[in-house]
PDB file of C-alpha atoms in Angstrom:
ATOM      1  CA  MET A   1       1.677   5.737 -28.416  1.00 67.00           C
ATOM      2  CA  ILE A   2       2.457   7.471 -31.732  1.00 78.00           C
ATOM      3  CA  ILE A   3      -1.434   7.273 -32.677  1.00 79.00           C
ATOM      4  CA  LEU A   4      -2.475   8.510 -28.963  1.00 71.00           C
ATOM      5  CA  THR A   5       0.018  11.450 -29.878  1.00 78.00           C
ATOM      6  CA  VAL A   6      -1.188  12.252 -33.359  1.00 79.00           C
ATOM      7  CA  VAL A   7      -4.820  12.556 -32.089  1.00 77.00           C
ATOM      8  CA  CYS A   8      -3.686  14.597 -29.433  1.00 78.00           C
ATOM      9  CA  LEU A   9      -1.617  17.291 -31.626  1.00 82.00           C
ATOM     10  CA  PRO A  10      -4.660  19.284 -33.108  1.00 80.00           C
ATOM     11  CA  VAL A  11      -5.553  19.962 -29.232  1.00 79.00           C
ATOM     12  CA  MET A  12      -2.346  22.300 -29.020  1.00 81.00           C
ATOM     13  CA  PRO A  13      -2.925  25.032 -31.953  1.00 82.00           C
ATOM     14  CA  LEU A  14      -6.880  24.580 -30.804  1.00 80.00           C
ATOM     15  CA  THR A  15      -6.164  25.810 -27.574  1.00 81.00           C
ATOM     16  CA  TRP A  16      -3.881  28.661 -28.377  1.00 82.00           C
ATOM     17  CA  PHE A  17      -6.263  29.999 -30.878  1.00 80.00           C
ATOM     18  CA  PHE A  18      -9.943  29.645 -29.095  1.00 79.00           C
ATOM     19  CA  ILE A  19      -9.384  29.963 -25.493  1.00 79.00           C
ATOM     20  CA  LYS A  20      -9.520  33.619 -24.655  1.00 77.00           C
ATOM     21  CA  GLU A  21      -8.179  34.903 -21.476  1.00 74.00           C
ATOM     22  CA  GLU A  22      -8.601  38.596 -19.813  1.00 76.00           C
ATOM     23  CA  LYS A  23      -5.446  39.710 -18.023  1.00 75.00           C
ATOM     24  CA  HIS A  24      -5.591  40.099 -14.173  1.00 70.00           C
ATOM     25  CA  GLU A  25      -3.518  41.577 -11.673  1.00 73.00           C
ATOM     26  CA  GLY A  26      -1.503  38.356 -10.404  1.00 69.00           C
ATOM     27  CA  MET A  27      -2.488  37.247  -6.363  1.00 69.00           C
ATOM     28  CA  VAL A  28      -0.279  38.478  -4.019  1.00 74.00           C
ATOM     29  CA  PHE A  29       1.166  34.739  -2.225  1.00 73.00           C
ATOM     30  CA  SER A  30       1.102  36.244   1.419  1.00 78.00           C
ATOM     31  CA  LYS A  31      -2.621  37.484   1.049  1.00 78.00           C
ATOM     32  CA  TYR A  32      -3.921  34.512  -0.874  1.00 76.00           C
ATOM     33  CA  ILE A  33      -2.664  32.289   2.068  1.00 80.00           C
ATOM     34  CA  SER A  34      -4.312  34.810   4.644  1.00 82.00           C
ATOM     35  CA  GLU A  35      -7.153  34.516   2.837  1.00 79.00           C
ATOM     36  CA  LEU A  36      -7.489  30.328   2.761  1.00 81.00           C
ATOM     37  CA  TRP A  37      -6.761  30.552   6.350  1.00 85.00           C
ATOM     38  CA  ASP A  38      -9.505  32.675   6.864  1.00 84.00           C
ATOM     39  CA  LEU A  39     -11.604  30.170   4.801  1.00 84.00           C
ATOM     40  CA  VAL A  40     -10.803  27.056   6.619  1.00 87.00           C
ATOM     41  CA  GLN A  41     -11.628  28.717   9.940  1.00 89.00           C
ATOM     42  CA  THR A  42     -15.496  29.384   8.529  1.00 88.00           C
ATOM     43  CA  ARG A  43     -18.249  26.354   9.632  1.00 89.00           C
ATOM     44  CA  PRO A  44     -19.421  25.901   6.036  1.00 86.00           C
ATOM     45  CA  MET A  45     -15.341  24.871   5.213  1.00 87.00           C
ATOM     46  CA  TYR A  46     -14.152  22.839   7.915  1.00 89.00           C
ATOM     47  CA  GLN A  47     -17.332  20.970   8.219  1.00 91.00           C
ATOM     48  CA  VAL A  48     -17.495  19.915   4.581  1.00 89.00           C
ATOM     49  CA  ILE A  49     -13.740  19.232   4.631  1.00 90.00           C
ATOM     50  CA  ALA A  50     -14.284  16.840   7.394  1.00 92.00           C
ATOM     51  CA  TYR A  51     -17.394  15.215   6.161  1.00 90.00           C
ATOM     52  CA  LYS A  52     -15.049  14.536   2.397  1.00 89.00           C
ATOM     53  CA  PHE A  53     -11.802  13.666   4.242  1.00 91.00           C
ATOM     54  CA  PHE A  54     -13.275  10.932   6.598  1.00 92.00           C
ATOM     55  CA  SER A  55     -16.246   9.656   4.693  1.00 90.00           C
ATOM     56  CA  GLY A  56     -13.972   9.599   1.779  1.00 89.00           C
ATOM     57  CA  ILE A  57     -11.584   7.112   3.921  1.00 92.00           C
ATOM     58  CA  PHE A  58     -14.391   4.645   4.778  1.00 93.00           C
ATOM     59  CA  GLU A  59     -15.535   4.766   1.492  1.00 89.00           C
ATOM     60  CA  ASN A  60     -12.825   4.173  -0.267  1.00 89.00           C
ATOM     61  CA  PHE A  61     -11.289   1.280   1.883  1.00 92.00           C
ATOM     62  CA  THR A  62     -11.383  -1.334   0.041  1.00 90.00           C
ATOM     63  CA  ILE A  63      -9.047  -4.932  -0.049  1.00 91.00           C
ATOM     64  CA  THR A  64      -5.379  -5.791  -1.626  1.00 88.00           C
ATOM     65  CA  SER A  65      -6.269  -9.179  -3.014  1.00 89.00           C
ATOM     66  CA  SER A  66      -8.585  -7.743  -5.439  1.00 90.00           C
ATOM     67  CA  SER A  67      -6.600  -7.927  -8.698  1.00 90.00           C
ATOM     68  CA  ALA A  68      -5.044 -11.498  -7.458  1.00 92.00           C
ATOM     69  CA  MET A  69      -8.838 -12.502  -7.529  1.00 93.00           C
ATOM     70  CA  GLN A  70      -9.626 -11.209 -11.023  1.00 91.00           C
ATOM     71  CA  ALA A  71      -6.746 -12.976 -12.344  1.00 91.00           C
ATOM     72  CA  TYR A  72      -6.629 -15.979 -10.517  1.00 92.00           C
ATOM     73  CA  TRP A  73     -10.448 -16.611  -9.628  1.00 94.00           C
ATOM     74  CA  ALA A  74     -12.403 -14.833 -12.126  1.00 90.00           C
ATOM     75  CA  GLY A  75     -10.067 -15.218 -14.668  1.00 90.00           C
ATOM     76  CA  VAL A  76     -10.416 -11.659 -16.123  1.00 89.00           C
ATOM     77  CA  THR A  77      -7.967 -11.132 -19.257  1.00 89.00           C
ATOM     78  CA  PRO A  78      -6.504  -7.485 -19.557  1.00 88.00           C
ATOM     79  CA  LEU A  79      -7.926  -6.780 -23.157  1.00 88.00           C
ATOM     80  CA  ASN A  80     -11.750  -7.780 -21.728  1.00 88.00           C
ATOM     81  CA  ASP A  81     -10.754  -5.472 -18.530  1.00 88.00           C
ATOM     82  CA  LYS A  82      -9.907  -2.408 -20.552  1.00 88.00           C
ATOM     83  CA  ILE A  83     -12.875  -2.936 -22.397  1.00 88.00           C
ATOM     84  CA  LEU A  84     -15.044  -2.838 -20.042  1.00 87.00           C
ATOM     85  CA  SER A  85     -13.492   0.163 -18.238  1.00 87.00           C
ATOM     86  CA  ILE A  86     -14.414   2.096 -21.141  1.00 88.00           C
ATOM     87  CA  ILE A  87     -17.657   1.243 -21.308  1.00 90.00           C
ATOM     88  CA  GLY A  88     -17.845   2.155 -17.533  1.00 86.00           C
ATOM     89  CA  ASN A  89     -16.130   5.322 -18.257  1.00 87.00           C
ATOM     90  CA  GLY A  90     -18.746   6.161 -20.759  1.00 88.00           C
ATOM     91  CA  ILE A  91     -21.801   5.187 -18.322  1.00 87.00           C
ATOM     92  CA  PHE A  92     -20.010   7.498 -16.051  1.00 86.00           C
ATOM     93  CA  ALA A  93     -20.151  10.177 -18.299  1.00 87.00           C
ATOM     94  CA  ILE A  94     -23.826   9.756 -19.387  1.00 88.00           C
ATOM     95  CA  THR A  95     -24.833   9.687 -15.452  1.00 85.00           C
ATOM     96  CA  LEU A  96     -23.209  12.875 -14.508  1.00 84.00           C
ATOM     97  CA  TYR A  97     -24.931  14.520 -17.409  1.00 84.00           C
ATOM     98  CA  CYS A  98     -28.269  13.347 -16.220  1.00 83.00           C
ATOM     99  CA  THR A  99     -27.766  14.267 -12.823  1.00 80.00           C
ATOM    100  CA  GLY A 100     -27.015  17.413 -13.439  1.00 78.00           C
ATOM    101  CA  LYS A 101     -29.541  18.171 -15.811  1.00 79.00           C
ATOM    102  CA  TYR A 102     -32.658  16.352 -13.439  1.00 80.00           C
ATOM    103  CA  GLY A 103     -31.031  15.915  -9.851  1.00 77.00           C
ATOM    104  CA  LEU A 104     -30.214  19.633  -8.747  1.00 74.00           C
ATOM    105  CA  HIS A 105     -33.132  19.409  -6.227  1.00 81.00           C
ATOM    106  CA  TRP A 106     -32.370  16.099  -4.458  1.00 84.00           C
ATOM    107  CA  ASN A 107     -31.537  15.910  -1.015  1.00 87.00           C
ATOM    108  CA  TRP A 108     -27.772  15.235  -1.008  1.00 85.00           C
ATOM    109  CA  ARG A 109     -28.163  13.004   1.878  1.00 87.00           C
ATOM    110  CA  TRP A 110     -30.344  10.521   0.823  1.00 88.00           C
ATOM    111  CA  MET A 111     -29.364  10.275  -2.432  1.00 85.00           C
ATOM    112  CA  HIS A 112     -25.474   9.895  -1.442  1.00 84.00           C
ATOM    113  CA  ALA A 113     -26.302   6.843   1.174  1.00 88.00           C
ATOM    114  CA  THR A 114     -28.355   5.363  -1.990  1.00 87.00           C
ATOM    115  CA  MET A 115     -26.069   5.236  -3.883  1.00 84.00           C
ATOM    116  CA  ILE A 116     -23.390   4.218  -1.721  1.00 87.00           C
ATOM    117  CA  VAL A 117     -26.131   1.202  -0.743  1.00 89.00           C
ATOM    118  CA  ALA A 118     -26.322   0.426  -4.423  1.00 85.00           C
ATOM    119  CA  VAL A 119     -22.570   0.101  -4.954  1.00 86.00           C
ATOM    120  CA  ILE A 120     -21.955  -1.894  -2.107  1.00 90.00           C
ATOM    121  CA  VAL A 121     -24.831  -4.857  -2.577  1.00 91.00           C
ATOM    122  CA  PRO A 122     -23.776  -5.966  -6.184  1.00 89.00           C
ATOM    123  CA  ASP A 123     -20.296  -5.809  -5.740  1.00 91.00           C
ATOM    124  CA  ALA A 124     -20.878  -7.867  -2.297  1.00 93.00           C
ATOM    125  CA  ILE A 125     -22.590 -10.738  -4.039  1.00 93.00           C
ATOM    126  CA  VAL A 126     -20.641 -10.678  -6.992  1.00 93.00           C
ATOM    127  CA  THR A 127     -17.053 -10.738  -4.677  1.00 94.00           C
ATOM    128  CA  PHE A 128     -18.806 -13.429  -2.472  1.00 96.00           C
ATOM    129  CA  LEU A 129     -19.969 -15.827  -5.137  1.00 95.00           C
ATOM    130  CA  THR A 130     -16.258 -15.537  -6.740  1.00 94.00           C
ATOM    131  CA  THR A 131     -14.851 -16.289  -3.789  1.00 94.00           C
ATOM    132  CA  TRP A 132     -16.528 -19.487  -2.852  1.00 95.00           C
ATOM    133  CA  GLY A 133     -16.850 -20.661  -6.379  1.00 90.00           C
ATOM    134  CA  VAL A 134     -20.184 -20.082  -7.058  1.00 92.00           C
ATOM    135  CA  ILE A 135     -19.796 -18.187 -10.172  1.00 91.00           C
ATOM    136  CA  ARG A 136     -16.425 -17.559 -11.485  1.00 91.00           C
ATOM    137  CA  ASN A 137     -16.974 -15.833 -14.784  1.00 91.00           C
ATOM    138  CA  GLN A 138     -14.687 -13.193 -16.042  1.00 91.00           C
ATOM    139  CA  TRP A 139     -18.031 -10.787 -17.609  1.00 91.00           C
ATOM    140  CA  PHE A 140     -19.840 -12.035 -14.002  1.00 90.00           C
ATOM    141  CA  TRP A 141     -17.341 -10.195 -12.159  1.00 91.00           C
ATOM    142  CA  LEU A 142     -16.912  -7.249 -14.946  1.00 88.00           C
ATOM    143  CA  GLY A 143     -20.124  -6.834 -15.470  1.00 84.00           C
ATOM    144  CA  VAL A 144     -21.303  -5.280 -12.286  1.00 80.00           C
ATOM    145  CA  PRO A 145     -18.796  -2.592 -11.858  1.00 80.00           C
ATOM    146  CA  VAL A 146     -19.660  -1.183 -15.184  1.00 81.00           C
ATOM    147  CA  VAL A 147     -23.193  -1.027 -13.868  1.00 78.00           C
ATOM    148  CA  GLU A 148     -21.545   0.448 -10.378  1.00 76.00           C
ATOM    149  CA  ASN A 149     -20.742   2.999 -12.388  1.00 80.00           C
ATOM    150  CA  LEU A 150     -24.432   4.627 -12.472  1.00 78.00           C
ATOM    151  CA  PRO A 151     -24.700   5.170  -8.970  1.00 75.00           C
ATOM    152  CA  SER A 152     -20.950   6.081  -8.363  1.00 76.00           C
ATOM    153  CA  GLY A 153     -21.355   9.233 -11.034  1.00 79.00           C
ATOM    154  CA  MET A 154     -24.588  10.470  -8.963  1.00 77.00           C
ATOM    155  CA  ALA A 155     -22.334  10.295  -5.733  1.00 74.00           C
ATOM    156  CA  PHE A 156     -19.620  11.848  -7.345  1.00 78.00           C
ATOM    157  CA  ILE A 157     -21.722  14.774  -8.920  1.00 80.00           C
ATOM    158  CA  ILE A 158     -24.275  15.002  -5.547  1.00 76.00           C
ATOM    159  CA  GLY A 159     -21.059  15.358  -3.404  1.00 72.00           C
ATOM    160  CA  THR A 160     -19.435  17.950  -5.758  1.00 77.00           C
ATOM    161  CA  TYR A 161     -22.694  20.329  -5.311  1.00 78.00           C
ATOM    162  CA  VAL A 162     -22.229  21.206  -1.995  1.00 79.00           C
ATOM    163  CA  VAL A 163     -18.382  23.075  -3.609  1.00 77.00           C
ATOM    164  CA  VAL A 164     -20.237  25.170  -5.347  1.00 76.00           C
ATOM    165  CA  GLU A 165     -22.712  26.213  -3.258  1.00 77.00           C
ATOM    166  CA  LEU A 166     -19.606  26.817  -0.759  1.00 76.00           C
ATOM    167  CA  ALA A 167     -17.763  29.256  -3.198  1.00 70.00           C
ATOM    168  CA  GLY A 168     -18.025  32.623  -3.167  1.00 66.00           C
ATOM    169  CA  GLU A 169     -17.140  35.368  -5.561  1.00 64.00           C
ATOM    170  CA  SER A 170     -13.461  35.497  -6.045  1.00 66.00           C
ATOM    171  CA  ASN A 171     -12.353  32.409  -3.937  1.00 68.00           C
ATOM    172  CA  GLU A 172     -13.831  29.642  -6.521  1.00 71.00           C
ATOM    173  CA  GLY A 173     -10.743  28.467  -7.175  1.00 74.00           C
ATOM    174  CA  ALA A 174      -9.467  27.880  -3.160  1.00 75.00           C
ATOM    175  CA  VAL A 175     -12.397  26.578  -2.174  1.00 79.00           C
ATOM    176  CA  TYR A 176     -12.689  23.807  -5.139  1.00 79.00           C
ATOM    177  CA  GLY A 177      -8.904  23.097  -4.721  1.00 80.00           C
ATOM    178  CA  LEU A 178      -9.208  22.705  -0.455  1.00 82.00           C
ATOM    179  CA  VAL A 179     -12.245  20.449  -0.839  1.00 82.00           C
ATOM    180  CA  GLY A 180     -10.808  18.640  -3.895  1.00 82.00           C
ATOM    181  CA  SER A 181      -7.236  18.343  -2.368  1.00 84.00           C
ATOM    182  CA  VAL A 182      -8.945  16.644   0.734  1.00 85.00           C
ATOM    183  CA  SER A 183     -11.318  14.173  -0.741  1.00 83.00           C
ATOM    184  CA  ASN A 184      -8.329  13.373  -3.000  1.00 86.00           C
ATOM    185  CA  LEU A 185      -6.160  12.413  -0.196  1.00 89.00           C
ATOM    186  CA  ALA A 186      -8.725  10.465   1.871  1.00 90.00           C
ATOM    187  CA  ILE A 187      -8.058   7.748  -1.278  1.00 88.00           C
ATOM    188  CA  PRO A 188      -4.080   6.815  -0.389  1.00 89.00           C
ATOM    189  CA  PHE A 189      -4.888   7.412   3.297  1.00 91.00           C
ATOM    190  CA  ALA A 190      -7.437   4.889   3.207  1.00 91.00           C
ATOM    191  CA  SER A 191      -5.158   2.374   1.171  1.00 89.00           C
ATOM    192  CA  THR A 192      -2.677   2.520   3.703  1.00 88.00           C
ATOM    193  CA  ILE A 193      -4.889   1.536   6.142  1.00 90.00           C
ATOM    194  CA  THR A 194      -6.225  -0.888   3.650  1.00 91.00           C
ATOM    195  CA  LYS A 195      -2.860  -2.127   3.512  1.00 87.00           C
ATOM    196  CA  ASN A 196      -2.270  -2.428   7.079  1.00 86.00           C
ATOM    197  CA  VAL A 197      -5.723  -4.493   8.586  1.00 89.00           C
ATOM    198  CA  ASP A 198      -5.139  -6.719   5.124  1.00 87.00           C
ATOM    199  CA  GLY A 199      -1.336  -7.588   6.428  1.00 83.00           C
ATOM    200  CA  ALA A 200      -2.868  -9.609   9.212  1.00 85.00           C
ATOM    201  CA  PHE A 201      -4.608 -12.128   6.797  1.00 90.00           C
ATOM    202  CA  ASP A 202      -3.210 -14.772   4.221  1.00 88.00           C
ATOM    203  CA  VAL A 203      -4.402 -13.052   1.017  1.00 89.00           C
ATOM    204  CA  ALA A 204      -1.230 -12.664  -0.880  1.00 87.00           C
ATOM    205  CA  ASN A 205      -0.901 -13.616  -4.488  1.00 89.00           C
ATOM    206  CA  LYS A 206       0.631 -16.862  -3.664  1.00 91.00           C
ATOM    207  CA  ASP A 207      -2.118 -17.232  -1.281  1.00 92.00           C
ATOM    208  CA  ILE A 208      -5.067 -16.571  -3.296  1.00 93.00           C
ATOM    209  CA  ALA A 209      -3.488 -18.499  -6.464  1.00 92.00           C
ATOM    210  CA  SER A 210      -3.409 -21.744  -3.625  1.00 92.00           C
ATOM    211  CA  ASP A 211      -7.326 -21.159  -3.557  1.00 92.00           C
ATOM    212  CA  THR A 212      -7.705 -23.355  -0.199  1.00 93.00           C
ATOM    213  CA  ASN A 213     -10.680 -23.301   1.994  1.00 95.00           C
ATOM    214  CA  HIS A 214      -8.364 -21.557   4.672  1.00 95.00           C
ATOM    215  CA  VAL A 215      -7.747 -18.824   2.046  1.00 94.00           C
ATOM    216  CA  ARG A 216     -11.408 -18.205   1.096  1.00 96.00           C
ATOM    217  CA  TRP A 217     -12.218 -17.753   4.519  1.00 96.00           C
ATOM    218  CA  GLU A 218      -9.347 -15.369   5.096  1.00 95.00           C
ATOM    219  CA  VAL A 219     -10.833 -13.398   1.973  1.00 95.00           C
ATOM    220  CA  THR A 220     -14.330 -13.207   3.772  1.00 96.00           C
ATOM    221  CA  TYR A 221     -13.294 -12.123   6.964  1.00 96.00           C
ATOM    222  CA  ILE A 222     -11.915  -8.857   5.065  1.00 95.00           C
ATOM    223  CA  LEU A 223     -14.387  -8.442   2.287  1.00 95.00           C
ATOM    224  CA  ILE A 224     -16.731  -8.213   5.601  1.00 96.00           C
ATOM    225  CA  ILE A 225     -14.319  -6.226   6.881  1.00 96.00           C
ATOM    226  CA  ARG A 226     -14.286  -3.777   3.780  1.00 94.00           C
ATOM    227  CA  TYR A 227     -18.124  -3.364   3.391  1.00 95.00           C
ATOM    228  CA  ALA A 228     -18.746  -2.847   7.261  1.00 96.00           C
ATOM    229  CA  MET A 229     -16.113   0.063   6.909  1.00 94.00           C
ATOM    230  CA  ASN A 230     -17.827   1.562   3.491  1.00 92.00           C
ATOM    231  CA  LEU A 231     -21.114   1.449   5.662  1.00 94.00           C
ATOM    232  CA  VAL A 232     -19.494   3.479   8.856  1.00 94.00           C
ATOM    233  CA  GLY A 233     -18.734   6.110   6.242  1.00 91.00           C
ATOM    234  CA  LEU A 234     -22.690   6.848   6.476  1.00 92.00           C
ATOM    235  CA  LEU A 235     -22.048   8.137   9.436  1.00 93.00           C
ATOM    236  CA  PHE A 236     -20.761  11.191   9.012  1.00 92.00           C
ATOM    237  CA  LEU A 237     -23.772  12.159   6.080  1.00 90.00           C
ATOM    238  CA  PRO A 238     -24.956  14.759   8.876  1.00 91.00           C
ATOM    239  CA  LEU A 239     -21.848  16.618   8.165  1.00 90.00           C
ATOM    240  CA  LEU A 240     -23.454  16.996   4.587  1.00 87.00           C
ATOM    241  CA  PRO A 241     -26.039  19.611   4.291  1.00 87.00           C
ATOM    242  CA  LYS A 242     -28.843  18.489   2.370  1.00 86.00           C
ATOM    243  CA  GLN A 243     -29.352  20.873  -0.421  1.00 83.00           C
ATOM    244  CA  LYS A 244     -28.319  24.154  -1.153  1.00 81.00           C
ATOM    245  CA  ALA A 245     -30.649  25.941   1.242  1.00 83.00           C
ATOM    246  CA  GLU A 246     -29.038  24.832   3.924  1.00 85.00           C
ATOM    247  CA  THR A 247     -25.599  25.302   2.806  1.00 82.00           C
ATOM    248  CA  ASN A 248     -26.251  29.269   2.080  1.00 82.00           C
ATOM    249  CA  GLU A 249     -28.128  29.188   5.305  1.00 84.00           C
ATOM    250  CA  LEU A 250     -24.875  27.281   6.968  1.00 82.00           C
ATOM    251  CA  LYS A 251     -22.786  30.323   4.975  1.00 82.00           C
ATOM    252  CA  ARG A 252     -24.563  32.926   6.886  1.00 82.00           C
ATOM    253  CA  ASN A 253     -25.317  31.877  10.348  1.00 82.00           C
ATOM    254  CA  GLY A 254     -22.379  29.111  10.965  1.00 79.00           C
ATOM    255  CA  GLY A 255     -19.743  31.488  12.405  1.00 83.00           C
ATOM    256  CA  SER A 256     -16.221  30.657  12.775  1.00 84.00           C
ATOM    257  CA  SER A 257     -13.653  28.710  14.815  1.00 88.00           C
ATOM    258  CA  ARG A 258      -9.761  29.085  14.806  1.00 91.00           C
ATOM    259  CA  ILE A 259      -9.706  25.924  17.028  1.00 92.00           C
ATOM    260  CA  LEU A 260     -11.163  24.011  14.316  1.00 92.00           C
ATOM    261  CA  GLY A 261      -9.615  25.685  11.586  1.00 91.00           C
ATOM    262  CA  PHE A 262      -6.171  24.587  13.271  1.00 92.00           C
ATOM    263  CA  VAL A 263      -7.465  21.165  13.997  1.00 93.00           C
ATOM    264  CA  THR A 264      -8.414  20.347  10.156  1.00 92.00           C
ATOM    265  CA  LEU A 265      -4.949  21.765   8.720  1.00 91.00           C
ATOM    266  CA  ALA A 266      -3.267  19.382  11.507  1.00 93.00           C
ATOM    267  CA  TYR A 267      -4.903  16.277  10.527  1.00 92.00           C
ATOM    268  CA  PHE A 268      -4.755  17.377   6.699  1.00 90.00           C
ATOM    269  CA  ALA A 269      -1.138  17.487   7.209  1.00 92.00           C
ATOM    270  CA  PHE A 270      -0.710  13.868   8.884  1.00 93.00           C
ATOM    271  CA  ALA A 271      -2.829  12.269   6.648  1.00 91.00           C
ATOM    272  CA  LEU A 272      -0.409  14.014   3.473  1.00 91.00           C
ATOM    273  CA  VAL A 273       2.682  12.819   5.420  1.00 92.00           C
ATOM    274  CA  TRP A 274       1.536   9.620   6.793  1.00 90.00           C
ATOM    275  CA  SER A 275       0.271   8.540   2.936  1.00 88.00           C
ATOM    276  CA  THR A 276       3.404   9.507   1.823  1.00 89.00           C
ATOM    277  CA  MET A 277       5.702   7.703   3.700  1.00 88.00           C
ATOM    278  CA  VAL A 278       3.639   4.579   3.812  1.00 85.00           C
ATOM    279  CA  ASN A 279       3.552   4.431  -0.018  1.00 82.00           C
ATOM    280  CA  ILE A 280       7.424   5.002  -0.291  1.00 86.00           C
ATOM    281  CA  MET A 281       7.789   2.563   2.469  1.00 84.00           C
ATOM    282  CA  SER A 282       5.892  -0.327   0.532  1.00 82.00           C
ATOM    283  CA  ILE A 283       8.395   0.671  -2.620  1.00 83.00           C
ATOM    284  CA  TYR A 284      11.245  -0.859  -1.133  1.00 79.00           C
ATOM    285  CA  PRO A 285      12.050  -4.285  -0.184  1.00 80.00           C
ATOM    286  CA  SER A 286      13.669  -3.516   3.210  1.00 81.00           C
ATOM    287  CA  THR A 287      10.434  -1.770   4.299  1.00 80.00           C
ATOM    288  CA  SER A 288       7.803  -2.871   2.637  1.00 78.00           C
ATOM    289  CA  CYS A 289       8.051  -6.056   4.645  1.00 77.00           C
ATOM    290  CA  LEU A 290       6.922  -4.187   7.862  1.00 77.00           C
ATOM    291  CA  ARG A 291       3.228  -4.368   9.278  1.00 73.00           C
ATOM    292  CA  ILE A 292       3.011  -0.727   8.865  1.00 75.00           C
ATOM    293  CA  VAL A 293       3.123  -0.745   5.205  1.00 73.00           C
ATOM    294  CA  GLY A 294       0.810  -4.026   4.917  1.00 69.00           C
ATOM    295  CA  GLY A 295       4.189  -6.633   5.095  1.00 69.00           C
ATOM    296  CA  THR A 296       4.028  -9.889   7.295  1.00 67.00           C
ATOM    297  CA  GLY A 297       6.530  -8.617   9.568  1.00 69.00           C
ATOM    298  CA  CYS A 298      10.303  -8.095   8.857  1.00 69.00           C
TER     299      CYS A 298
END
């Protein structure tokens, strides 16, 4: 911690002396909320928000036993896990740069679909082989996720392009904040669904440690569910414009809908409340056993 603190200390004076910002009149909160509501009612916004949220739920659906499988079956050590994570982050950063430089004119739908499949296929191969004891090696387990940072980085930045095109003059922050919040909310919401589904199977830590044939089949079932859910997320791709030309056309002629704007805010609020409630309930022993949070029942 001390080393990290020392390294970060120069950032403070550099920020103070070298970042220059022009003063401007502050935003009136009521006016900001009114403009945000008008923005949510436009077709480009509620369509892209729906894509980000619903595809994000399915694409972020995972399994609860991953860490136990990594520890008990693959024999991954924490040090090697962190080292490979750092390498993976480096690959992710390089991918963002290369995609931003050379991928501006790619078809967003096709590229996103290709990248999702490119992540699922190698991940499924490694996980199934580890589950059934064909190959149980920590480098085999850790190596593929590192390589997966390549398609993951491409999928991330391609999904971000549409946000840039949606943003108009003076509302860049509102657009990015709104779409980004919805995208981020899909992750914990998907986590709550994952807990609820996996709670019906024998995949707890003690089960993984026992490594019986029954447990292997249970893990196989939840893996099949997981990858099927990930692929279902591709069904929402028609909501994503193909390229910036289609995005601008949608902005010009898409129109607006008060009803769909309200529906958008409604499922956003529900997902926020639900995710918060379930994750808090999973902390306390008295409620963590409930099936709604992934327990086996109280």
